[in-house]
mmCIF file of C-alpha atoms and ligand atoms in Angstrom:
data_model
loop_
_atom_site.group_PDB
_atom_site.id
_atom_site.type_symbol
_atom_site.label_atom_id
_atom_site.label_comp_id
_atom_site.label_asym_id
_atom_site.label_seq_id
_atom_site.Cartn_x
_atom_site.Cartn_y
_atom_site.Cartn_z
ATOM 1 C CA UNK A 1 16.409 12.864 3.202
ATOM 2 C CA UNK A 2 18.500 15.286 1.134
ATOM 3 C CA UNK A 3 19.310 13.659 -2.230
ATOM 4 C CA UNK A 4 23.045 14.465 -2.196
ATOM 5 C CA UNK A 5 24.032 12.775 1.060
ATOM 6 C CA UNK A 6 26.874 10.267 1.024
ATOM 7 C CA UNK A 7 25.725 6.632 1.456
ATOM 8 C CA UNK A 8 27.745 6.453 4.697
ATOM 9 C CA UNK A 9 25.439 9.184 6.053
ATOM 10 C CA UNK A 10 22.268 7.687 4.571
ATOM 11 C CA UNK A 11 22.997 4.344 6.248
ATOM 12 C CA UNK A 12 22.994 6.087 9.635
ATOM 13 C CA UNK A 13 19.927 8.303 9.205
ATOM 14 C CA UNK A 14 17.421 6.661 6.830
ATOM 15 C CA UNK A 15 14.404 4.800 8.200
ATOM 16 C CA UNK A 16 14.238 6.642 11.530
ATOM 17 C CA UNK A 17 11.061 7.820 13.290
ATOM 18 C CA UNK A 18 9.893 11.364 12.535
ATOM 19 C CA UNK A 19 11.785 13.964 14.604
ATOM 20 C CA UNK A 20 9.040 15.366 16.786
ATOM 21 C CA UNK A 21 9.327 16.183 20.485
ATOM 22 C CA UNK A 22 9.577 13.103 22.674
ATOM 23 C CA UNK A 23 9.850 10.731 19.709
ATOM 24 C CA UNK A 24 12.454 7.973 20.086
ATOM 25 C CA UNK A 25 15.584 8.479 17.983
ATOM 26 C CA UNK A 26 15.392 4.954 16.663
ATOM 27 C CA UNK A 27 12.466 2.571 16.330
ATOM 28 C CA UNK A 28 11.872 -0.480 18.511
ATOM 29 C CA UNK A 29 10.850 -3.974 17.492
ATOM 30 C CA UNK A 30 7.062 -4.135 17.209
ATOM 31 C CA UNK A 31 5.676 -7.431 18.455
ATOM 32 C CA UNK A 32 2.166 -7.709 17.108
ATOM 33 C CA UNK A 33 0.485 -10.433 15.083
ATOM 34 C CA UNK A 34 -2.397 -8.157 14.069
ATOM 35 C CA UNK A 35 -3.577 -4.531 14.090
ATOM 36 C CA UNK A 36 -6.711 -2.677 15.058
ATOM 37 C CA UNK A 37 -9.040 -2.508 12.036
ATOM 38 C CA UNK A 38 -9.561 0.698 10.070
ATOM 39 C CA UNK A 39 -6.031 1.209 8.709
ATOM 40 C CA UNK A 40 -4.166 -0.247 5.737
ATOM 41 C CA UNK A 41 -2.028 -2.760 7.641
ATOM 42 C CA UNK A 42 -4.461 -5.532 8.401
ATOM 43 C CA UNK A 43 -2.416 -8.439 9.711
ATOM 44 C CA UNK A 44 1.103 -9.166 10.957
ATOM 45 C CA UNK A 45 2.060 -11.146 7.851
ATOM 46 C CA UNK A 46 1.382 -8.106 5.653
ATOM 47 C CA UNK A 47 3.503 -5.483 7.400
ATOM 48 C CA UNK A 48 5.459 -4.508 10.503
ATOM 49 C CA UNK A 49 7.117 -1.238 11.523
ATOM 50 C CA UNK A 50 10.405 -3.029 12.256
ATOM 51 C CA UNK A 51 10.497 -4.321 8.678
ATOM 52 C CA UNK A 52 9.515 -0.910 7.298
ATOM 53 C CA UNK A 53 12.426 0.888 8.970
ATOM 54 C CA UNK A 54 14.918 -1.607 7.526
ATOM 55 C CA UNK A 55 13.207 -1.588 4.127
ATOM 56 C CA UNK A 56 13.242 2.198 3.972
ATOM 57 C CA UNK A 57 16.959 2.267 4.768
ATOM 58 C CA UNK A 58 17.868 -0.411 2.209
ATOM 59 C CA UNK A 59 15.613 1.257 -0.354
ATOM 60 C CA UNK A 60 17.356 4.605 0.181
ATOM 61 C CA UNK A 61 20.784 2.979 -0.259
ATOM 62 C CA UNK A 62 19.936 0.862 -3.311
ATOM 63 C CA UNK A 63 17.681 3.394 -5.050
ATOM 64 C CA UNK A 64 14.348 1.579 -4.842
ATOM 65 C CA UNK A 65 11.803 0.167 -2.438
ATOM 66 C CA UNK A 66 12.759 -2.620 -0.054
ATOM 67 C CA UNK A 67 11.155 -5.807 1.214
ATOM 68 C CA UNK A 68 12.546 -7.756 4.168
ATOM 69 C CA UNK A 69 12.406 -11.551 4.139
ATOM 70 C CA UNK A 70 12.892 -14.376 6.632
ATOM 71 C CA UNK A 71 16.245 -15.260 5.030
ATOM 72 C CA UNK A 72 18.264 -14.604 1.922
ATOM 73 C CA UNK A 73 16.931 -17.887 0.511
ATOM 74 C CA UNK A 74 13.321 -16.829 1.238
ATOM 75 C CA UNK A 75 14.010 -13.704 -0.845
ATOM 76 C CA UNK A 76 15.566 -15.839 -3.596
ATOM 77 C CA UNK A 77 12.571 -18.208 -3.627
ATOM 78 C CA UNK A 78 10.089 -15.319 -3.900
ATOM 79 C CA UNK A 79 12.027 -13.815 -6.823
ATOM 80 C CA UNK A 80 12.417 -17.130 -8.658
ATOM 81 C CA UNK A 81 8.668 -17.652 -8.251
ATOM 82 C CA UNK A 82 8.170 -14.673 -10.608
ATOM 83 C CA UNK A 83 9.316 -16.870 -13.497
ATOM 84 C CA UNK A 84 6.330 -18.476 -15.247
ATOM 85 C CA UNK A 85 6.059 -22.274 -15.265
ATOM 86 C CA UNK A 86 8.254 -23.586 -18.073
ATOM 87 C CA UNK A 87 10.207 -20.312 -18.168
ATOM 88 C CA UNK A 88 13.966 -20.104 -18.638
ATOM 89 C CA UNK A 89 16.459 -18.717 -16.131
ATOM 90 C CA UNK A 90 20.052 -17.841 -16.982
ATOM 91 C CA UNK A 91 22.122 -18.460 -13.870
ATOM 92 C CA UNK A 92 25.822 -18.168 -13.070
ATOM 93 C CA UNK A 93 28.030 -21.223 -13.275
ATOM 94 C CA UNK A 94 29.452 -20.165 -9.908
ATOM 95 C CA UNK A 95 27.262 -18.460 -7.315
ATOM 96 C CA UNK A 96 26.019 -19.165 -3.802
ATOM 97 C CA UNK A 97 25.458 -22.934 -3.794
ATOM 98 C CA UNK A 98 22.041 -22.632 -2.116
ATOM 99 C CA UNK A 99 20.715 -20.478 -4.971
ATOM 100 C CA UNK A 100 22.028 -22.904 -7.584
ATOM 101 C CA UNK A 101 20.560 -25.855 -5.640
ATOM 102 C CA UNK A 102 17.144 -24.178 -5.523
ATOM 103 C CA UNK A 103 17.246 -23.574 -9.280
ATOM 104 C CA UNK A 104 18.288 -27.200 -9.865
ATOM 105 C CA UNK A 105 15.394 -28.419 -7.708
ATOM 106 C CA UNK A 106 12.957 -26.337 -9.752
ATOM 107 C CA UNK A 107 14.470 -27.602 -12.998
ATOM 108 C CA UNK A 108 14.309 -31.226 -11.780
ATOM 109 C CA UNK A 109 10.645 -30.741 -10.886
ATOM 110 C CA UNK A 110 10.000 -29.518 -14.428
ATOM 111 C CA UNK A 111 8.981 -26.039 -13.273
ATOM 112 C CA UNK A 112 11.873 -24.146 -14.906
ATOM 113 C CA UNK A 113 14.621 -24.479 -17.466
ATOM 114 C CA UNK A 114 17.965 -23.343 -16.073
ATOM 115 C CA UNK A 115 20.979 -22.546 -18.244
ATOM 116 C CA UNK A 116 24.256 -21.882 -16.467
ATOM 117 C CA UNK A 117 26.876 -19.501 -17.875
ATOM 118 C CA UNK A 118 30.086 -17.935 -16.675
ATOM 119 C CA UNK A 119 28.845 -14.474 -15.590
ATOM 120 C CA UNK A 120 32.300 -13.016 -16.137
ATOM 121 C CA UNK A 121 32.013 -13.969 -19.823
ATOM 122 C CA UNK A 122 29.848 -11.083 -21.072
ATOM 123 C CA UNK A 123 29.476 -12.390 -24.621
ATOM 124 C CA UNK A 124 28.347 -15.815 -23.394
ATOM 125 C CA UNK A 125 25.680 -14.249 -21.152
ATOM 126 C CA UNK A 126 24.445 -11.927 -23.902
ATOM 127 C CA UNK A 127 24.126 -14.914 -26.207
ATOM 128 C CA UNK A 128 22.336 -17.067 -23.614
ATOM 129 C CA UNK A 129 19.850 -14.451 -22.403
ATOM 130 C CA UNK A 130 17.963 -14.261 -25.680
ATOM 131 C CA UNK A 131 14.442 -15.561 -24.995
ATOM 132 C CA UNK A 132 15.050 -16.001 -21.242
ATOM 133 C CA UNK A 133 12.589 -14.901 -18.544
ATOM 134 C CA UNK A 134 15.143 -14.120 -15.847
ATOM 135 C CA UNK A 135 18.845 -13.338 -15.713
ATOM 136 C CA UNK A 136 20.373 -14.092 -12.312
ATOM 137 C CA UNK A 137 23.654 -12.301 -11.672
ATOM 138 C CA UNK A 138 25.892 -12.543 -8.630
ATOM 139 C CA UNK A 139 28.905 -10.230 -8.477
ATOM 140 C CA UNK A 140 31.419 -10.795 -7.056
ATOM 141 C CA UNK A 141 30.496 -14.482 -7.090
ATOM 142 C CA UNK A 142 30.607 -16.721 -4.054
ATOM 143 C CA UNK A 143 33.278 -18.129 -3.654
ATOM 144 C CA UNK A 144 35.071 -17.798 -7.040
ATOM 145 C CA UNK A 145 35.163 -13.970 -6.765
ATOM 146 C CA UNK A 146 34.344 -13.484 -10.459
ATOM 147 C CA UNK A 147 33.110 -10.032 -11.429
ATOM 148 C CA UNK A 148 30.215 -9.638 -13.902
ATOM 149 C CA UNK A 149 29.852 -6.575 -16.112
ATOM 150 C CA UNK A 150 26.549 -5.513 -14.520
ATOM 151 C CA UNK A 151 25.742 -2.592 -16.895
ATOM 152 C CA UNK A 152 26.358 -4.684 -20.047
ATOM 153 C CA UNK A 153 24.492 -7.746 -18.741
ATOM 154 C CA UNK A 154 21.584 -5.654 -17.451
ATOM 155 C CA UNK A 155 21.218 -3.931 -20.812
ATOM 156 C CA UNK A 156 21.237 -7.300 -22.596
ATOM 157 C CA UNK A 157 18.767 -8.784 -20.115
ATOM 158 C CA UNK A 158 16.366 -5.884 -20.453
ATOM 159 C CA UNK A 159 16.627 -5.941 -24.255
ATOM 160 C CA UNK A 160 15.621 -9.618 -24.076
ATOM 161 C CA UNK A 161 12.715 -8.718 -21.729
ATOM 162 C CA UNK A 162 14.236 -10.880 -18.979
ATOM 163 C CA UNK A 163 13.966 -9.768 -15.346
ATOM 164 C CA UNK A 164 17.525 -8.876 -14.303
ATOM 165 C CA UNK A 165 18.354 -9.827 -10.707
ATOM 166 C CA UNK A 166 21.615 -9.093 -8.896
ATOM 167 C CA UNK A 167 22.593 -10.860 -5.679
ATOM 168 C CA UNK A 168 24.468 -7.972 -4.072
ATOM 169 C CA UNK A 169 25.395 -9.770 -0.852
ATOM 170 C CA UNK A 170 29.188 -9.662 -1.296
ATOM 171 C CA UNK A 171 29.322 -6.044 -2.465
ATOM 172 C CA UNK A 172 26.793 -4.636 0.042
ATOM 173 C CA UNK A 173 24.531 -1.652 -0.737
ATOM 174 C CA UNK A 174 27.418 0.684 0.057
ATOM 175 C CA UNK A 175 29.920 -0.600 -2.520
ATOM 176 C CA UNK A 176 27.605 -1.376 -5.451
ATOM 177 C CA UNK A 177 24.099 -0.219 -6.438
ATOM 178 C CA UNK A 178 22.919 -2.567 -9.230
ATOM 179 C CA UNK A 179 19.646 -0.690 -9.899
ATOM 180 C CA UNK A 180 21.642 2.370 -10.967
ATOM 181 C CA UNK A 181 23.667 -0.001 -13.210
ATOM 182 C CA UNK A 182 20.480 -1.204 -14.950
ATOM 183 C CA UNK A 183 19.249 -4.192 -12.895
ATOM 184 C CA UNK A 184 15.552 -4.676 -12.089
ATOM 185 C CA UNK A 185 15.855 -6.382 -8.714
ATOM 186 C CA UNK A 186 18.561 -6.447 -6.046
ATOM 187 C CA UNK A 187 18.655 -9.252 -3.533
ATOM 188 C CA UNK A 188 20.648 -9.566 -0.284
ATOM 189 C CA UNK A 189 21.400 -12.169 2.273
ATOM 190 C CA UNK A 190 21.062 -9.550 5.037
ATOM 191 C CA UNK A 191 22.427 -12.278 7.310
ATOM 192 C CA UNK A 192 25.889 -11.189 6.151
ATOM 193 C CA UNK A 193 27.291 -7.647 6.033
ATOM 194 C CA UNK A 194 23.961 -5.865 6.543
ATOM 195 C CA UNK A 195 23.240 -7.416 9.954
ATOM 196 C CA UNK A 196 26.987 -7.792 10.413
ATOM 197 C CA UNK A 197 27.259 -9.621 13.744
ATOM 198 C CA UNK A 198 26.570 -13.288 12.928
ATOM 199 C CA UNK A 199 23.432 -13.282 15.044
ATOM 200 C CA UNK A 200 20.598 -12.957 12.521
ATOM 201 C CA UNK A 201 19.260 -14.808 9.464
ATOM 202 C CA UNK A 202 17.465 -12.342 7.187
ATOM 203 C CA UNK A 203 16.964 -11.478 3.533
ATOM 204 C CA UNK A 204 16.015 -8.441 1.496
ATOM 205 C CA UNK A 205 14.808 -7.446 -1.952
ATOM 206 C CA UNK A 206 14.933 -3.939 -3.438
ATOM 207 C CA UNK A 207 13.400 -2.817 -6.715
ATOM 208 C CA UNK A 208 12.449 0.525 -8.251
ATOM 209 C CA UNK A 209 9.744 -1.131 -10.383
ATOM 210 C CA UNK A 210 6.352 -0.896 -8.663
ATOM 211 C CA UNK A 211 4.877 -3.865 -10.514
ATOM 212 C CA UNK A 212 7.808 -6.075 -9.508
ATOM 213 C CA UNK A 213 7.645 -4.795 -5.931
ATOM 214 C CA UNK A 214 3.940 -5.705 -5.746
ATOM 215 C CA UNK A 215 4.592 -9.135 -7.264
ATOM 216 C CA UNK A 216 7.398 -9.920 -4.788
ATOM 217 C CA UNK A 217 5.394 -8.571 -1.839
ATOM 218 C CA UNK A 218 2.459 -10.782 -2.841
ATOM 219 C CA UNK A 219 4.768 -13.802 -2.737
ATOM 220 C CA UNK A 220 6.127 -12.816 0.666
ATOM 221 C CA UNK A 221 2.645 -12.686 2.148
ATOM 222 C CA UNK A 222 1.349 -15.788 0.387
ATOM 223 C CA UNK A 223 4.452 -17.925 0.961
ATOM 224 C CA UNK A 224 4.664 -16.554 4.510
ATOM 225 C CA UNK A 225 8.420 -15.916 4.268
ATOM 226 C CA UNK A 226 8.332 -13.030 6.734
ATOM 227 C CA UNK A 227 11.086 -11.967 9.127
ATOM 228 C CA UNK A 228 10.606 -11.730 12.869
ATOM 229 C CA UNK A 229 10.458 -8.141 14.175
ATOM 230 C CA UNK A 230 13.467 -8.721 16.434
ATOM 231 C CA UNK A 231 15.582 -9.968 13.525
ATOM 232 C CA UNK A 232 14.607 -6.976 11.370
ATOM 233 C CA UNK A 233 15.435 -4.605 14.214
ATOM 234 C CA UNK A 234 18.789 -6.297 14.882
ATOM 235 C CA UNK A 235 19.654 -6.138 11.176
ATOM 236 C CA UNK A 236 18.896 -2.413 11.054
ATOM 237 C CA UNK A 237 20.920 -1.833 14.203
ATOM 238 C CA UNK A 238 23.807 -3.669 12.583
ATOM 239 C CA UNK A 239 23.371 -1.841 9.283
ATOM 240 C CA UNK A 240 23.904 1.536 10.968
ATOM 241 C CA UNK A 241 27.637 0.791 11.317
ATOM 242 C CA UNK A 242 28.137 -0.857 7.916
ATOM 243 C CA UNK A 243 30.265 1.969 6.516
ATOM 244 C CA UNK A 244 32.697 1.798 9.420
ATOM 245 C CA UNK A 245 32.814 -1.988 9.521
ATOM 246 C CA UNK A 246 33.412 -2.186 5.801
ATOM 247 C CA UNK A 247 36.153 0.405 5.855
ATOM 248 C CA UNK A 248 38.162 -1.675 8.317
ATOM 249 C CA UNK A 249 37.278 -5.108 6.905
ATOM 250 C CA UNK A 250 38.054 -3.971 3.394
ATOM 251 C CA UNK A 251 41.443 -2.524 4.249
ATOM 252 C CA UNK A 252 42.203 -5.734 6.178
ATOM 253 C CA UNK A 253 41.235 -7.772 3.094
ATOM 254 C CA UNK A 254 43.468 -5.718 0.802
ATOM 255 C CA UNK A 255 46.402 -6.113 3.226
ATOM 256 C CA UNK A 256 45.872 -9.868 3.572
ATOM 257 C CA UNK A 257 45.443 -10.376 -0.187
ATOM 258 C CA UNK A 258 48.843 -8.809 -0.780
ATOM 259 C CA UNK A 259 50.508 -10.877 1.960
ATOM 260 C CA UNK A 260 48.899 -14.090 0.712
ATOM 261 C CA UNK A 261 50.032 -13.350 -2.835
ATOM 262 C CA UNK A 262 53.616 -13.444 -1.574
ATOM 263 C CA UNK A 263 53.210 -16.587 0.574
ATOM 264 C CA UNK A 264 54.999 -19.674 -0.824
ATOM 265 C CA UNK A 265 52.193 -22.108 0.165
ATOM 266 C CA UNK A 266 49.491 -20.096 -1.606
ATOM 267 C CA UNK A 267 49.159 -20.824 -5.319
ATOM 268 C CA UNK A 268 46.350 -18.404 -6.134
ATOM 269 C CA UNK A 269 44.617 -15.426 -4.530
ATOM 270 C CA UNK A 270 41.271 -14.264 -5.852
ATOM 271 C CA UNK A 271 40.409 -10.714 -4.779
ATOM 272 C CA UNK A 272 39.116 -8.039 -7.184
ATOM 273 C CA UNK A 273 41.177 -5.433 -5.346
ATOM 274 C CA UNK A 274 44.433 -6.954 -6.609
ATOM 275 C CA UNK A 275 45.713 -5.153 -9.722
ATOM 276 C CA UNK A 276 46.361 -8.515 -11.425
ATOM 277 C CA UNK A 277 42.922 -9.995 -10.695
ATOM 278 C CA UNK A 278 40.809 -10.734 -13.815
ATOM 279 C CA UNK A 279 37.877 -8.795 -12.309
ATOM 280 C CA UNK A 280 39.895 -5.776 -11.132
ATOM 281 C CA UNK A 281 39.057 -3.296 -13.904
ATOM 282 C CA UNK A 282 35.366 -4.166 -13.940
ATOM 283 C CA UNK A 283 35.129 -3.941 -10.166
ATOM 284 C CA UNK A 284 36.884 -0.586 -10.255
ATOM 285 C CA UNK A 285 34.330 0.678 -12.789
ATOM 286 C CA UNK A 286 31.161 -0.439 -10.997
ATOM 287 C CA UNK A 287 32.060 -0.685 -7.319
ATOM 288 C CA UNK A 288 33.242 1.963 -4.877
ATOM 289 C CA UNK A 289 35.391 -0.601 -3.031
ATOM 290 C CA UNK A 290 36.501 -4.207 -3.483
ATOM 291 C CA UNK A 291 34.840 -5.716 -0.438
ATOM 292 C CA UNK A 292 36.052 -7.930 2.375
ATOM 293 C CA UNK A 293 35.952 -11.452 0.910
ATOM 294 C CA UNK A 294 38.806 -13.261 -0.799
ATOM 295 C CA UNK A 295 39.595 -16.820 -1.778
ATOM 296 C CA UNK A 296 42.895 -18.674 -1.861
ATOM 297 C CA UNK A 297 44.091 -21.988 -3.256
ATOM 298 C CA UNK A 298 46.926 -24.168 -1.978
ATOM 299 C CA UNK A 299 48.299 -25.804 -5.106
ATOM 300 C CA UNK A 300 45.591 -28.453 -5.269
ATOM 301 C CA UNK A 301 46.123 -29.859 -1.770
ATOM 302 C CA UNK A 302 42.579 -30.142 -0.358
ATOM 303 C CA UNK A 303 43.681 -31.997 2.790
ATOM 304 C CA UNK A 304 46.156 -29.221 3.596
ATOM 305 C CA UNK A 305 43.448 -26.612 2.957
ATOM 306 C CA UNK A 306 41.172 -28.409 5.403
ATOM 307 C CA UNK A 307 43.967 -28.562 8.017
ATOM 308 C CA UNK A 308 44.664 -24.841 7.592
ATOM 309 C CA UNK A 309 40.997 -24.101 8.348
ATOM 310 C CA UNK A 310 41.197 -26.317 11.427
ATOM 311 C CA UNK A 311 44.476 -24.757 12.625
ATOM 312 C CA UNK A 312 43.428 -21.146 13.148
ATOM 313 C CA UNK A 313 42.930 -19.792 16.626
ATOM 314 C CA UNK A 314 41.573 -16.318 15.908
ATOM 315 C CA UNK A 315 39.843 -16.877 12.576
ATOM 316 C CA UNK A 316 36.613 -18.777 13.150
ATOM 317 C CA UNK A 317 36.312 -22.003 11.171
ATOM 318 C CA UNK A 318 32.682 -21.638 10.135
ATOM 319 C CA UNK A 319 30.486 -21.051 7.139
ATOM 320 C CA UNK A 320 29.070 -17.540 6.528
ATOM 321 C CA UNK A 321 30.608 -14.131 6.049
ATOM 322 C CA UNK A 322 30.070 -10.439 6.685
ATOM 323 C CA UNK A 323 30.378 -10.570 10.485
ATOM 324 C CA UNK A 324 32.761 -8.501 12.586
ATOM 325 C CA UNK A 325 34.750 -11.683 13.281
ATOM 326 C CA UNK A 326 36.947 -13.146 10.524
ATOM 327 C CA UNK A 327 35.863 -16.563 9.244
ATOM 328 C CA UNK A 328 37.276 -19.112 6.872
ATOM 329 C CA UNK A 329 36.259 -22.394 5.355
ATOM 330 C CA UNK A 330 37.093 -24.804 2.547
ATOM 331 C CA UNK A 331 34.010 -24.450 0.404
ATOM 332 C CA UNK A 332 34.088 -27.927 -1.122
ATOM 333 C CA UNK A 333 33.563 -29.444 2.343
ATOM 334 C CA UNK A 334 29.891 -28.888 1.415
ATOM 335 C CA UNK A 335 28.579 -31.588 -0.951
ATOM 336 C CA UNK A 336 26.353 -29.044 -2.745
ATOM 337 C CA UNK A 337 29.256 -26.729 -3.640
ATOM 338 C CA UNK A 338 29.784 -26.566 -7.406
ATOM 339 C CA UNK A 339 32.376 -29.197 -8.503
ATOM 340 C CA UNK A 340 34.264 -26.642 -10.635
ATOM 341 C CA UNK A 341 35.172 -24.778 -7.436
ATOM 342 C CA UNK A 342 38.656 -26.135 -6.625
ATOM 343 C CA UNK A 343 38.781 -28.678 -3.808
ATOM 344 C CA UNK A 344 41.524 -26.684 -2.068
ATOM 345 C CA UNK A 345 39.786 -23.292 -2.280
ATOM 346 C CA UNK A 346 39.486 -21.534 1.080
ATOM 347 C CA UNK A 347 37.096 -18.602 1.345
ATOM 348 C CA UNK A 348 38.256 -15.909 3.738
ATOM 349 C CA UNK A 349 35.581 -13.568 5.101
ATOM 350 C CA UNK A 350 37.603 -10.779 6.642
ATOM 351 C CA UNK A 351 36.389 -9.067 9.793
ATOM 352 C CA UNK A 352 37.360 -5.950 11.689
ATOM 353 C CA UNK A 353 40.135 -7.239 13.958
ATOM 354 C CA UNK A 354 43.666 -5.789 13.822
ATOM 355 C CA UNK A 355 45.318 -6.769 10.505
ATOM 356 C CA UNK A 356 48.571 -7.870 12.165
ATOM 357 C CA UNK A 357 46.694 -10.298 14.429
ATOM 358 C CA UNK A 358 44.763 -11.716 11.479
ATOM 359 C CA UNK A 359 47.929 -12.212 9.459
ATOM 360 C CA UNK A 360 49.866 -13.781 12.334
ATOM 361 C CA UNK A 361 47.114 -16.376 12.878
ATOM 362 C CA UNK A 362 46.752 -17.108 9.175
ATOM 363 C CA UNK A 363 50.499 -17.446 8.758
ATOM 364 C CA UNK A 364 50.793 -19.911 11.649
ATOM 365 C CA UNK A 365 47.839 -21.922 10.256
ATOM 366 C CA UNK A 366 49.476 -22.010 6.807
ATOM 367 C CA UNK A 367 52.711 -23.207 8.405
ATOM 368 C CA UNK A 368 51.137 -25.766 10.743
ATOM 369 C CA UNK A 369 48.499 -27.012 8.306
ATOM 370 C CA UNK A 370 50.599 -27.543 5.198
HETATM 371 N N1 PLP B 1 23.387 -15.230 -1.485
HETATM 372 C C1 PLP B 1 24.665 -15.296 -1.097
HETATM 373 C C2 PLP B 1 25.736 -14.682 -1.962
HETATM 374 C C3 PLP B 1 25.016 -15.957 0.083
HETATM 375 O O1 PLP B 1 26.315 -16.037 0.448
HETATM 376 C C4 PLP B 1 23.989 -16.555 0.867
HETATM 377 C C5 PLP B 1 24.316 -17.291 2.112
HETATM 378 O O2 PLP B 1 25.461 -17.657 2.360
HETATM 379 C C6 PLP B 1 22.666 -16.455 0.423
HETATM 380 C C7 PLP B 1 22.393 -15.768 -0.750
HETATM 381 C C8 PLP B 1 21.542 -17.078 1.208
HETATM 382 O O3 PLP B 1 21.236 -16.283 2.322
HETATM 383 P P1 PLP B 1 20.679 -16.829 3.729
HETATM 384 O O4 PLP B 1 21.709 -17.730 4.309
HETATM 385 O O5 PLP B 1 20.453 -15.562 4.505
HETATM 386 O O6 PLP B 1 19.399 -17.544 3.446
#
């Protein structure tokens, strides 16, 4: 593909079959557990054309080479496995709870040492990363919406010879490209915005470092954390419209953030797109948009927050994000959510519906639930 194409064009055209007469315009899922001998593919756990098309597209967007996984957590587990036994990982204080739980399990088993820092506090991370084997960054963080200074943290991580990983799930490959900001590995829960329709569980890794790519690929084949061909194909089909979906979801999020800021029942709105948000300037510098997730708090009233989530008619009360349908949930309803996430924090994953309909439903839920 031409090197100067806009990412919104790349997302449509990368990873397609060669344009020769009679070729299909897009690939199909390839259902095969093995391949005829004589080529380099070998066996269905080592490669699949449906994965390759998705990997090529994600690689083109992120500036590296992709690897598809059975889930975001399968990708996380393969990356964490790169850390030697007894090694030290610097992880965010707030991040996706499943990632933090996995790190805790590994620490409890004596396999790793995990030190948690506030990733928005650049000095604290720079101090902590000295002597570490891996620096795990998530930005914006789930669900606190903190923004890490990815270029500064990546430079510090690399100087300390730590592998720098960025969970780019919230930002998507269209709004933030961590490899170009200095990271070694990018990881996605492709379940979210990439697949985009709440019908697939899938993960992805992208790196521009061949040695790291080989090491992660080896773990995928040996741990067996491979995606199904249908899931990979569905994710790529969803990814084709990411630019359009994001445009609408993001403008909806910005509209709702402003409305929520003015609502008397809402005590705090966390959205990097708001001029007064602590992460606004950083997000502006390293992202090409502020994304479609925001969090709100209701003055400490967790019961009211729970009722609000149960009072919506249009918004789906469910966990997850990045689908075309708007979703909300009180994050602390999950026992594994980090205790420093406020009990009354509601995460809003904004979809592509009409903004007036989304606001009307949210407003009635805020009225009826509080
Ligand atoms: N990273 C982030 C930021 C997430 O939000 C999630 C899931 O919610 C994951 C990783 C894990 O991905 P998956 O659910 O696809 O395993």
